[in-house]
mmCIF file of C-alpha atoms and ligand atoms in Angstrom:
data_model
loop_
_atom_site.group_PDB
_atom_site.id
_atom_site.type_symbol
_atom_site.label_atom_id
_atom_site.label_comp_id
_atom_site.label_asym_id
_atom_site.label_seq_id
_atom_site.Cartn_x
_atom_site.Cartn_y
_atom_site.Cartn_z
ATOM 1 C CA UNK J 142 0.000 0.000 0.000
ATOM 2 C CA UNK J 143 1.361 3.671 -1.370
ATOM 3 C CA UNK J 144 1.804 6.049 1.886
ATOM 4 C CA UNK J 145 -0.841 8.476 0.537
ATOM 5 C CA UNK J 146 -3.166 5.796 0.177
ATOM 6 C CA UNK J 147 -3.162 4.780 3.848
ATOM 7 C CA UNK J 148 -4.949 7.649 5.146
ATOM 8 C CA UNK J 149 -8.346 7.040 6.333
ATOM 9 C CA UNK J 150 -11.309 8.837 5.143
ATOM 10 C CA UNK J 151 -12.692 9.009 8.659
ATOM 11 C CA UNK J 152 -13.911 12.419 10.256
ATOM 12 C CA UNK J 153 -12.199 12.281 14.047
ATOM 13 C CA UNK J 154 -13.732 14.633 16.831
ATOM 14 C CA UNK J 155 -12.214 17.886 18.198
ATOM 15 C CA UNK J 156 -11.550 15.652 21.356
ATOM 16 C CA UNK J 157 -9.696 12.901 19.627
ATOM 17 C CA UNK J 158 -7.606 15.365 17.762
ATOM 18 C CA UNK J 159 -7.028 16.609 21.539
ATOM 19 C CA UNK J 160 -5.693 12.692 22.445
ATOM 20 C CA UNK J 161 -3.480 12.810 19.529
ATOM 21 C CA UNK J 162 -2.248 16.466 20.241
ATOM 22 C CA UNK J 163 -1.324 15.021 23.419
ATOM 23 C CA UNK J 164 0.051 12.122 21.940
ATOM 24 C CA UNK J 165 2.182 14.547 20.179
ATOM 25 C CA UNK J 166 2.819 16.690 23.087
ATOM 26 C CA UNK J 167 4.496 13.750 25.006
ATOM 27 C CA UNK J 168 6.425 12.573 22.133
ATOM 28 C CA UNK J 169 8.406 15.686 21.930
ATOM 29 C CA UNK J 170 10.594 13.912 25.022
ATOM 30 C CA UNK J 171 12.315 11.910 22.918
ATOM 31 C CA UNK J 172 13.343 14.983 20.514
ATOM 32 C CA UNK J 173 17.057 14.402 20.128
ATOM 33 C CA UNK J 174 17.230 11.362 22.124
ATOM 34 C CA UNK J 175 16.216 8.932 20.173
ATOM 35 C CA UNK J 176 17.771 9.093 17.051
ATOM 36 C CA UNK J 177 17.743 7.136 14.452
ATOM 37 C CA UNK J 178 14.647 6.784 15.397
ATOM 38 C CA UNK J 179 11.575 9.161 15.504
ATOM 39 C CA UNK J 180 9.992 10.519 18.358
ATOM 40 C CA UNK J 181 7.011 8.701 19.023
ATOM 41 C CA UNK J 182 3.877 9.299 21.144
ATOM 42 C CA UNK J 183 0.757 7.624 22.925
ATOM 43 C CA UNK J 184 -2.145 7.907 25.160
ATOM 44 C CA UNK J 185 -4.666 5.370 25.815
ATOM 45 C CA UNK J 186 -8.303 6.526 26.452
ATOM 46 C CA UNK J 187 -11.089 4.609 27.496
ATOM 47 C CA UNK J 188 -14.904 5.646 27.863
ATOM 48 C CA UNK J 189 -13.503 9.196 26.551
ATOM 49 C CA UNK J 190 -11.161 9.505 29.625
ATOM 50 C CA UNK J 191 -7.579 9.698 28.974
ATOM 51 C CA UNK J 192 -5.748 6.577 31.424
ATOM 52 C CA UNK J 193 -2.360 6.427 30.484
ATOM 53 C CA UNK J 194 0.447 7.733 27.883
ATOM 54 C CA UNK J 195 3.896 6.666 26.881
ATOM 55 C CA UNK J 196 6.577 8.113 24.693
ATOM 56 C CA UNK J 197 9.629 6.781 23.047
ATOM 57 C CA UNK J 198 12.246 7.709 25.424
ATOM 58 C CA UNK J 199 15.499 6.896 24.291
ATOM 59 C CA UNK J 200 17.383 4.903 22.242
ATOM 60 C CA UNK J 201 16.995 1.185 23.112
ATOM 61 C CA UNK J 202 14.043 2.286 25.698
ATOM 62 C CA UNK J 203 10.294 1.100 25.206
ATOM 63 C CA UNK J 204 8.484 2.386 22.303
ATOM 64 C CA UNK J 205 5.317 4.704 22.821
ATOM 65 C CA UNK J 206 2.686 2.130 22.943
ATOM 66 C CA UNK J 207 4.458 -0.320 25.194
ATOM 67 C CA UNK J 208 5.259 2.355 27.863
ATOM 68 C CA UNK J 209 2.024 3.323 27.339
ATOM 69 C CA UNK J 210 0.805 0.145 28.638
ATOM 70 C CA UNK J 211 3.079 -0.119 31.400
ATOM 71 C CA UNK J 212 1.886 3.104 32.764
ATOM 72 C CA UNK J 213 -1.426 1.670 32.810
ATOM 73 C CA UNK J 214 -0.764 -1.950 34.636
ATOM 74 C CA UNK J 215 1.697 0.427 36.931
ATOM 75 C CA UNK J 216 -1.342 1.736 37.966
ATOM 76 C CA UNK J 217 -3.672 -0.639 38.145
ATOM 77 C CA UNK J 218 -6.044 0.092 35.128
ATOM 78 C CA UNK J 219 -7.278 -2.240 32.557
ATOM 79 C CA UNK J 220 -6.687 -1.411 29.175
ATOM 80 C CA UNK J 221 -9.346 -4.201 27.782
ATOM 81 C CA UNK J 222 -11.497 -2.284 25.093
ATOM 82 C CA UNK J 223 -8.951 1.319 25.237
ATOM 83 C CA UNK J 224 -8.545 3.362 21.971
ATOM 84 C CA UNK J 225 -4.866 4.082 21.449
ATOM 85 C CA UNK J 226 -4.023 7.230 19.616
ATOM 86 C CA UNK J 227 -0.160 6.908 18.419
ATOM 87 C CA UNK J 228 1.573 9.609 16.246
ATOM 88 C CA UNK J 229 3.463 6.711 14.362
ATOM 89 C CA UNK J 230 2.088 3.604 12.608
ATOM 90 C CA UNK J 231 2.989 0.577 15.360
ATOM 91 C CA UNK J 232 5.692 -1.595 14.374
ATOM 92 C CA UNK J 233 5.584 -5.155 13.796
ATOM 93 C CA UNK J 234 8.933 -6.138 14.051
ATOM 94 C CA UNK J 235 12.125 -7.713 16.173
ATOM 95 C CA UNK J 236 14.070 -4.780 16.419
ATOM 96 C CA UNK J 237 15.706 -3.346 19.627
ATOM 97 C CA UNK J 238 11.942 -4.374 21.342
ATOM 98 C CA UNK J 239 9.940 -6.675 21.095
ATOM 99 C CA UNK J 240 6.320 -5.751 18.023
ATOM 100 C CA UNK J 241 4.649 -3.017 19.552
ATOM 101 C CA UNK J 242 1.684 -4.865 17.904
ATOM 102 C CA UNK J 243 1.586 -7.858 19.971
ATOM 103 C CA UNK J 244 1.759 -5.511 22.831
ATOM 104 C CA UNK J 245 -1.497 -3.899 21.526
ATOM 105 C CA UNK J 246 -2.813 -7.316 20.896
ATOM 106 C CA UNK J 247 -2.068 -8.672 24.358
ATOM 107 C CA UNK J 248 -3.433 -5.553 25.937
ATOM 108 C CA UNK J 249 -6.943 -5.804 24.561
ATOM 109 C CA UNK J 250 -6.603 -2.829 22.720
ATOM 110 C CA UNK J 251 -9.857 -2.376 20.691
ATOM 111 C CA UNK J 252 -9.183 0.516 18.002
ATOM 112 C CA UNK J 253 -6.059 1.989 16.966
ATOM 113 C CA UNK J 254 -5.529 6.149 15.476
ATOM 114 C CA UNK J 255 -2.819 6.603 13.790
ATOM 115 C CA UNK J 256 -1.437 9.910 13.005
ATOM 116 C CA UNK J 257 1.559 8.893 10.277
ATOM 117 C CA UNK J 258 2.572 6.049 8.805
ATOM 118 C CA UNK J 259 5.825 4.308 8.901
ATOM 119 C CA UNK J 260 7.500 4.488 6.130
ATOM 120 C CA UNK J 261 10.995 2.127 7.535
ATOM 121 C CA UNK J 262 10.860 -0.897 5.124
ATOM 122 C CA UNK J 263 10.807 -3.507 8.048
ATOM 123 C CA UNK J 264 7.508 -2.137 9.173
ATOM 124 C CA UNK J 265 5.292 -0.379 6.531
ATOM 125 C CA UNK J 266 1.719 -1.421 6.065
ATOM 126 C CA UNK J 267 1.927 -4.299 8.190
ATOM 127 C CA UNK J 268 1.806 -2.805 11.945
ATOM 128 C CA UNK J 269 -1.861 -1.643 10.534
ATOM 129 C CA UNK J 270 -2.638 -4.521 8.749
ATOM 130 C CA UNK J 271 -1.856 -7.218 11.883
ATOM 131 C CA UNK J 272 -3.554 -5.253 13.968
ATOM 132 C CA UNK J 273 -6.908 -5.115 11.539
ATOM 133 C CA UNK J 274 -6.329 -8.774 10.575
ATOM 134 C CA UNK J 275 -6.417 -9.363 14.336
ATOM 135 C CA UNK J 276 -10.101 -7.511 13.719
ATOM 136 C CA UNK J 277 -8.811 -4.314 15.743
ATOM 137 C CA UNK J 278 -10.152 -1.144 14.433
ATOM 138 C CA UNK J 279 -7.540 0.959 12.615
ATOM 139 C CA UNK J 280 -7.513 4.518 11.264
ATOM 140 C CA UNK J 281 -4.577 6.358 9.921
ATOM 141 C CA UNK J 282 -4.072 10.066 9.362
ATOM 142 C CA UNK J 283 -5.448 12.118 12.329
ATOM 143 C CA UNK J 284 -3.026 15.456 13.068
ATOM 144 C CA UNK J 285 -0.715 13.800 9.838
ATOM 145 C CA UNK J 286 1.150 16.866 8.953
ATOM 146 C CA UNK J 287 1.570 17.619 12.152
ATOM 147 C CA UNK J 288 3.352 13.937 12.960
ATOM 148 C CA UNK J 289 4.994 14.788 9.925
ATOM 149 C CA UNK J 290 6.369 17.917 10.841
ATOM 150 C CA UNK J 291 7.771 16.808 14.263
ATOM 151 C CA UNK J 292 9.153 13.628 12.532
ATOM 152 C CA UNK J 293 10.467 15.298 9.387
ATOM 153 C CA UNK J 294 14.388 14.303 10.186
ATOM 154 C CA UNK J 295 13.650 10.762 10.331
ATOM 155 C CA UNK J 296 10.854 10.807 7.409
ATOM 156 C CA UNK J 297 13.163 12.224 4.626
ATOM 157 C CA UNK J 298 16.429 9.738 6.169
ATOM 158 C CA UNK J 299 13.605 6.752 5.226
ATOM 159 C CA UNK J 300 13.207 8.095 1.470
ATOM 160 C CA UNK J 301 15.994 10.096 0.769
ATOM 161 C CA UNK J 302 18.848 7.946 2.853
ATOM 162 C CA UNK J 303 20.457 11.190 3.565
ATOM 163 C CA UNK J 304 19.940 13.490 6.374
ATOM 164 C CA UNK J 305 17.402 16.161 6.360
ATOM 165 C CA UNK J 306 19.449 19.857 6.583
ATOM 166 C CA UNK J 307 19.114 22.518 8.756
ATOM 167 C CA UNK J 308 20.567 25.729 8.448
ATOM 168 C CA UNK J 309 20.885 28.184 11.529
ATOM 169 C CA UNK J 310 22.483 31.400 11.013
ATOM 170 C CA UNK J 311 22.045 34.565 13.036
ATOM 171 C CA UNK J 312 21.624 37.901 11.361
ATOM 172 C CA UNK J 313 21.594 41.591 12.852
ATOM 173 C CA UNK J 314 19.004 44.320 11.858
ATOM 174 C CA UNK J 315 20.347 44.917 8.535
ATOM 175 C CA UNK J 316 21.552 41.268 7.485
ATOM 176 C CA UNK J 317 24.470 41.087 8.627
ATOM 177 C CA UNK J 318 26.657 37.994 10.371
ATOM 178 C CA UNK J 319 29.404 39.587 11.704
ATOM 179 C CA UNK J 320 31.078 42.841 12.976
ATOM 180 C CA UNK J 321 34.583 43.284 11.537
ATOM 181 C CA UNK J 322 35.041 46.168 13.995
ATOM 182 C CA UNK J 323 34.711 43.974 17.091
ATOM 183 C CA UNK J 324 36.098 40.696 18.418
ATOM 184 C CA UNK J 325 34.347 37.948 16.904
ATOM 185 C CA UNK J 326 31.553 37.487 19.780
ATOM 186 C CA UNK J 327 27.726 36.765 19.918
ATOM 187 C CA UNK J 328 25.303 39.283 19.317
ATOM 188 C CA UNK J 329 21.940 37.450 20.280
ATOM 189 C CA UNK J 330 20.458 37.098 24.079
ATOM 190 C CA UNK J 331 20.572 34.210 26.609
ATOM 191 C CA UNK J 332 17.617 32.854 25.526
ATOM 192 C CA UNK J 333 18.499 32.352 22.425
ATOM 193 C CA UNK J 334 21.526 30.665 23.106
ATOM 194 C CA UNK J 335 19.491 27.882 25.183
ATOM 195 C CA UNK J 336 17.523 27.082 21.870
ATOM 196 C CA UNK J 337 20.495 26.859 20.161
ATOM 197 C CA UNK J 338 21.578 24.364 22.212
ATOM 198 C CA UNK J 339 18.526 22.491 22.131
ATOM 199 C CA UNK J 340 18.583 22.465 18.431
ATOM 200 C CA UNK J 341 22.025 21.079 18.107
ATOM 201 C CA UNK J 342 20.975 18.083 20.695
ATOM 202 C CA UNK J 343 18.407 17.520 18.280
ATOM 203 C CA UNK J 344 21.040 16.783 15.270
ATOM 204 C CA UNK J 345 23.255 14.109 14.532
ATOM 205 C CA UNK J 346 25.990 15.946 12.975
ATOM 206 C CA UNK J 347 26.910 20.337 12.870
ATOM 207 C CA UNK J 348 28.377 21.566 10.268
ATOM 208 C CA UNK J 349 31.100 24.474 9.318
ATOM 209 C CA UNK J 350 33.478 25.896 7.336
ATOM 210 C CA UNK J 351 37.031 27.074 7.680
ATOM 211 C CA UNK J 352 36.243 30.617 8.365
ATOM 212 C CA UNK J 353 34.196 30.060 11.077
ATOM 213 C CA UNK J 354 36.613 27.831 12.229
ATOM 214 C CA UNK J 355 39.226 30.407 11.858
ATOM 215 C CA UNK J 356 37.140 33.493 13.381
ATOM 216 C CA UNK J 357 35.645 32.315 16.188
ATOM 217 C CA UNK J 358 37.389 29.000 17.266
ATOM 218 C CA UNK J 359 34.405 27.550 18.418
ATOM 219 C CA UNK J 360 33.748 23.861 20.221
ATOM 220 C CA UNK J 361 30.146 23.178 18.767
ATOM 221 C CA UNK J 362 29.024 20.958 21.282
ATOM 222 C CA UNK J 363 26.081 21.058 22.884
ATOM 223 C CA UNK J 364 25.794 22.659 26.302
ATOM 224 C CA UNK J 365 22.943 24.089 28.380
ATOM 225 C CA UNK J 366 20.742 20.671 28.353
ATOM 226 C CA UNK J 367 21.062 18.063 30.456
ATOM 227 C CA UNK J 368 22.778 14.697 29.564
ATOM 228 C CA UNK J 369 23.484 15.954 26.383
ATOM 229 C CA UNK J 370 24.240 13.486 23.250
ATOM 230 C CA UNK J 371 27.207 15.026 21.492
ATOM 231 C CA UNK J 372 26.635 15.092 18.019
ATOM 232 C CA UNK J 373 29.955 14.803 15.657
ATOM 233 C CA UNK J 374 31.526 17.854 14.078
ATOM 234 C CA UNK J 375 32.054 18.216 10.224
ATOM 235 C CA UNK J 376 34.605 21.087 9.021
ATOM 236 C CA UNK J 377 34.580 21.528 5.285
ATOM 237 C CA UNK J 378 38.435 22.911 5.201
ATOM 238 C CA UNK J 379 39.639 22.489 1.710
ATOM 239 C CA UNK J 380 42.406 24.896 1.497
ATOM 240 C CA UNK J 381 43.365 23.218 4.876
ATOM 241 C CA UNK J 382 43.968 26.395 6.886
ATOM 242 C CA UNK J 383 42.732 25.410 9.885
ATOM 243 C CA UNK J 384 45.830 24.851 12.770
ATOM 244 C CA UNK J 385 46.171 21.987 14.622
ATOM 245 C CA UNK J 386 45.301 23.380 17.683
ATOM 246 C CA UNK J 387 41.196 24.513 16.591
ATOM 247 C CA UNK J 388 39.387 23.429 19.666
ATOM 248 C CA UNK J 389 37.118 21.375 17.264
ATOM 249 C CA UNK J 390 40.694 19.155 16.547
ATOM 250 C CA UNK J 391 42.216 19.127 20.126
ATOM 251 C CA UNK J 392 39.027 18.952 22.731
ATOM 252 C CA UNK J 393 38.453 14.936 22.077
ATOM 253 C CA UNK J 394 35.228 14.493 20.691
ATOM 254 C CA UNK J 395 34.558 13.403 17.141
ATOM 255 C CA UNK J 396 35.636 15.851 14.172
ATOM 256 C CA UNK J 397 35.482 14.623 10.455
ATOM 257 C CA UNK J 398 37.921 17.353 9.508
ATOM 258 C CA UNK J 399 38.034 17.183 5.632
ATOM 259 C CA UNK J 400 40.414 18.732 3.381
ATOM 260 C CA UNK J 401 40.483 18.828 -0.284
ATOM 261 C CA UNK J 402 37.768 19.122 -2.623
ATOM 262 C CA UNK J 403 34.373 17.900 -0.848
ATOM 263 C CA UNK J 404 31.632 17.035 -2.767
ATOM 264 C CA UNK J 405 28.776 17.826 -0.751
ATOM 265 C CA UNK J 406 26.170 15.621 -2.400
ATOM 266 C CA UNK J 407 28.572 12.528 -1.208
ATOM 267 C CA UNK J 408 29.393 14.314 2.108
ATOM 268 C CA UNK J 409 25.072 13.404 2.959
ATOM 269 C CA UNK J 410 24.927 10.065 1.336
ATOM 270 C CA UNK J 411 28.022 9.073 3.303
ATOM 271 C CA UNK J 412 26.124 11.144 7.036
ATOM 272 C CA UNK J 413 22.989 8.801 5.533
ATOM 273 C CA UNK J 414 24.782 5.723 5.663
ATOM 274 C CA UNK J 415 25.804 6.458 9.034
ATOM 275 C CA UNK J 416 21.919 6.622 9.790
ATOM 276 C CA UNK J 417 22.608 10.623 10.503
ATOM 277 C CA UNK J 418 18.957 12.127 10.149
ATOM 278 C CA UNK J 419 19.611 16.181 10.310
ATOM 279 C CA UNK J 420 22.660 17.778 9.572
ATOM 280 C CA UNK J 421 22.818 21.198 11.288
ATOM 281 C CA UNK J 422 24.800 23.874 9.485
ATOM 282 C CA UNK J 423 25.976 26.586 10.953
ATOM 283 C CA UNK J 424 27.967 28.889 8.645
ATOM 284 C CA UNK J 425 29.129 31.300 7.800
ATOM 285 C CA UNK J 426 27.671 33.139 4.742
ATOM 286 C CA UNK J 427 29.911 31.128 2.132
ATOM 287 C CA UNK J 428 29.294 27.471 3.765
ATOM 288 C CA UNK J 429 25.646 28.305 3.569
ATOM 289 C CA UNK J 430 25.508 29.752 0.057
ATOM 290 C CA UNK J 431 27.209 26.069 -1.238
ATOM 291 C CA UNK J 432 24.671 24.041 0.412
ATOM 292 C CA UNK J 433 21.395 26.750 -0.720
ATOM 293 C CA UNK J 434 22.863 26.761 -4.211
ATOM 294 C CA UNK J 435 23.480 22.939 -4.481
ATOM 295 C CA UNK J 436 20.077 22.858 -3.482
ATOM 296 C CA UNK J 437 20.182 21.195 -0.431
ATOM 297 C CA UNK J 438 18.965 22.837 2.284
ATOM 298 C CA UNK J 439 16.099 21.478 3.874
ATOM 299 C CA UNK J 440 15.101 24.232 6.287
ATOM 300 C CA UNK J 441 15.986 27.600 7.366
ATOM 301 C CA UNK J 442 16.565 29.060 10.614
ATOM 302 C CA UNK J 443 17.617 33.021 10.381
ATOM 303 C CA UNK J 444 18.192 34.341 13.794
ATOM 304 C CA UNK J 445 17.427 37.857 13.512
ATOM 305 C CA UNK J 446 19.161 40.161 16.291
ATOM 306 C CA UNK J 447 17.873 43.705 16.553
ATOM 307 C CA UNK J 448 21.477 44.825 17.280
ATOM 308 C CA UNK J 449 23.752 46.933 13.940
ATOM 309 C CA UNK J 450 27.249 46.084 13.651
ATOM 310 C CA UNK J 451 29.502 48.938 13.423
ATOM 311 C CA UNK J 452 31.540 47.509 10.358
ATOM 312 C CA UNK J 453 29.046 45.154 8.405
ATOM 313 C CA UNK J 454 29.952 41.640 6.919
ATOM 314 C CA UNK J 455 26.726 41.331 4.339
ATOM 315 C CA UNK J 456 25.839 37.637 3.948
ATOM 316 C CA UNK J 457 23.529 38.004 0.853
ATOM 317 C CA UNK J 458 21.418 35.625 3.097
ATOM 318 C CA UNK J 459 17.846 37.095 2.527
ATOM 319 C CA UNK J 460 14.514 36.045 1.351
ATOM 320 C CA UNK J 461 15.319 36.474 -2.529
ATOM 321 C CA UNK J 462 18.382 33.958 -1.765
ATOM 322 C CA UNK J 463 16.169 31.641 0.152
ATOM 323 C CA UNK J 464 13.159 31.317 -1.951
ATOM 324 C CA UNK J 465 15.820 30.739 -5.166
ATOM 325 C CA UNK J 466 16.603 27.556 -3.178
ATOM 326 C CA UNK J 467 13.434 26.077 -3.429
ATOM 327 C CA UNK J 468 12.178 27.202 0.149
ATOM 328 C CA UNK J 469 9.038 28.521 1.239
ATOM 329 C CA UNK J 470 8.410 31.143 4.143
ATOM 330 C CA UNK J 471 7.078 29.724 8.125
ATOM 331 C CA UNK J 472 5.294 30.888 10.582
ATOM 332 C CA UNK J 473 8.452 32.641 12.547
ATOM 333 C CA UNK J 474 9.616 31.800 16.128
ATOM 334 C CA UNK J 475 10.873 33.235 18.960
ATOM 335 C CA UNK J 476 13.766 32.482 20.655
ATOM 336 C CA UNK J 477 14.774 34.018 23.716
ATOM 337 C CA UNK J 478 14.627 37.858 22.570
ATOM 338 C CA UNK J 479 15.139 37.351 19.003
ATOM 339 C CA UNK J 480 12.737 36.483 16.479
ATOM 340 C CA UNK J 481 13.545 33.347 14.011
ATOM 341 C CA UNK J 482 12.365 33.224 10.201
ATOM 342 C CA UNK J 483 11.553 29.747 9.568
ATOM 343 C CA UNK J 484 11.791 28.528 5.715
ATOM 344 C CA UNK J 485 11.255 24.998 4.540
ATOM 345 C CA UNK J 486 11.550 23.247 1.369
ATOM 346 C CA UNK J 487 8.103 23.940 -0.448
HETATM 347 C C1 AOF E 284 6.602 2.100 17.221
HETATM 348 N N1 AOF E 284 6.605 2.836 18.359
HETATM 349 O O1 AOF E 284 7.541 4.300 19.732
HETATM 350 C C2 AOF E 284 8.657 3.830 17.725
HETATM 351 C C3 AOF E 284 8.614 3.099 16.503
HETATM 352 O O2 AOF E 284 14.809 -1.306 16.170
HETATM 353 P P1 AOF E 284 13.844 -0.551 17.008
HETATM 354 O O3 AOF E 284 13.068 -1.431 17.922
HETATM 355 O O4 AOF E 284 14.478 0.613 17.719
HETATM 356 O O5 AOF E 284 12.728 0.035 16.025
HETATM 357 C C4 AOF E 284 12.940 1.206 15.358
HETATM 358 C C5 AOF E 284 11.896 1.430 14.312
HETATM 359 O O6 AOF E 284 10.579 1.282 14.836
HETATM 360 C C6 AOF E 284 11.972 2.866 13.835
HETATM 361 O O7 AOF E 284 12.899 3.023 12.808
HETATM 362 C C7 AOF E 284 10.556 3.117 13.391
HETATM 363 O O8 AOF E 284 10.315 2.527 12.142
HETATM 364 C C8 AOF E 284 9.772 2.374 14.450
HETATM 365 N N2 AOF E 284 9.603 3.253 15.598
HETATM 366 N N3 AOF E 284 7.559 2.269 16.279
HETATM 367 O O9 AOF E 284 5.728 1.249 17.043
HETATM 368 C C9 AOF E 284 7.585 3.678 18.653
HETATM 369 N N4 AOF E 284 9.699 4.648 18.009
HETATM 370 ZN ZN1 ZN E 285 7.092 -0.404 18.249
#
């Protein structure tokens, strides 16, 4: 069965989009901890009262549905005759658990919402199709974009085999990245530093080139959240002028440090193969303009501070260069005391 085709025609109620919002709500724990696979979420309702949920916590940890049902039993509640409202089609396979299906099965789980399908090759179409074989009800498709959106990483790594691309770059008022008039030094709030750290824990890999390298020396690891997963470090340096002692080289975590001519369409197949989901770049201006005119950028984060640097560096980053990529304007955020411009690939 195509992907597209496994949506349900089925009209769901303001208060089971509610159960899956939820569903979604508690899956967002698993952001940047479960990699390579998606974050996953579930609650369990019975006579229209919500009686347990369960995410995918971490790698290796239960999957949404089975901690689901472990909060219940915890508890003491039966489950016998429960709706379960899951952002992600269940599995059916032996992988690092045991079928979330049979878990559904055992639990007397009577109908099944789904929000997305899986698309992973061991498990799509079947998880739905044991389950209504087993004469459960199944529907697929409730809050589906929105699965989609908070999945998207691990969604394009299952068709594309390469990882989904983020770009973060932080602008002042007039579009500028830097201040050649000042030491090389941040220009956004606190804030917005946190979510910076929160999106590189979300990525597998954080990109940069030389310059950035050779400007600000920076470490690129993730700080500012707790038990932090480090991810690894790429530095595009193919004039190799970066010195031996760059803290990305010396500080012991992992670098790919490549030299020479890198071709960057290999660079993701080879991050794919690694099962890397979302490649984080983060500069400067020339790094960004290879990737946005190889067209492969995925998404666009454009920090704007409300600061002016004395002695401009344009970056040439700005809407016209953006939409020329193939991306299409967000609704913005706001991080900290900046506001981000979100584009993704239309
Ligand atoms: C679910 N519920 O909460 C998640 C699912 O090898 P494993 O056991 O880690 O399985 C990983 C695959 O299972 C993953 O790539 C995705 O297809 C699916 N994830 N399925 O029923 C969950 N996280
Ligand atoms: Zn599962």
């Amino acid at each position: 069965m195509g992907e597209a085709e496994a949506t349900t025609v089925t009209m769901w109620s303001e208060g089971e989009a509610e159960f899956m919002r939820r569903a979604l709500e508690v899956a967002e724990r698993g952001q940047g901890r479960v990699s390579p696979n998606p974050p996953v979420g579930c609650v369990l309702v019975k006579d229209g009262v919500a009686i347990a949920e369960g995410w995918h916590d971490h790698l290796g940890g239960l999957h949404a549905e089975q901690m689901a049902i472990h909060d219940a039993e915890a508890r003491g509640v039966p489950t016998n005759g429960a709706t379960a409202y899951v952002t992600l089609e269940p599995c059916n396979h032996f992988g690092r658990t045991p079928p979330c299906t049979e878990s559904l099965l055992w639990a007397g789980i009577q109908r099944v919402v789904v929000a997305h399908p899986d698309p992973n090759p061991n498990v799509r179409g079947r998880g739905t199709d044991v389950l209504r074989e087993a004469g459960l009800e199944v529907e697929v498709g409730l809050l589906r974009s929105e699965a989609a959106m908070q999945m998207r990483s691990f969604l394009h790594w299952c068709h594309q085999r390469r990882p989904w691309v983020t770009v973060k770059v932080a602008v002042d008022a007039n579009g500028s990245v830097d201040d050649r008039s000042d030491v090389a030094g941040r220009f956004t709030s606190e804030g917005c530093l946190d979510e910076v750290h929160r999106l590189r824990q979300r990525c597998d890999a954080i990109l940069v080139g030389s310059e950035t390298v050779l400007r600000d020396n920076p470490s690129l690891t993730v700080r500012r959240v707790e038990h932090a997963r480090q991810p690894i470090r790429v530095v595009l340096d193919g004039r190799g002028r970066i010195e031996q002692q760059a803290t990305v080289l010396t500080d012991g975590g992992a670098t790919m440090h490549l030299t020479g001519d890198v071709d960057l369409e290999r660079l993701l197949d080879q991050l794919g193969d690694q099962e890397m989901q979302r490649l984080l770049v983060e500069g400067g201006p020339s790094t960004v303009h290879r990737f946005l005119e190889a067209g492969l950028v995925d998404e666009v984060l454009l920090v704007r501070s409300t600061v002016e640097h004395a002695d401009p560096v344009p970056s040439g980053l700005d809407d016209d260069a953006f939409r020329s990529a193939g991306l299409e304007q967000h609704e913005p955020q706001a991080w900290g005391e900046e506001r981000v411009d979100v584009w993704l690939r239309a």
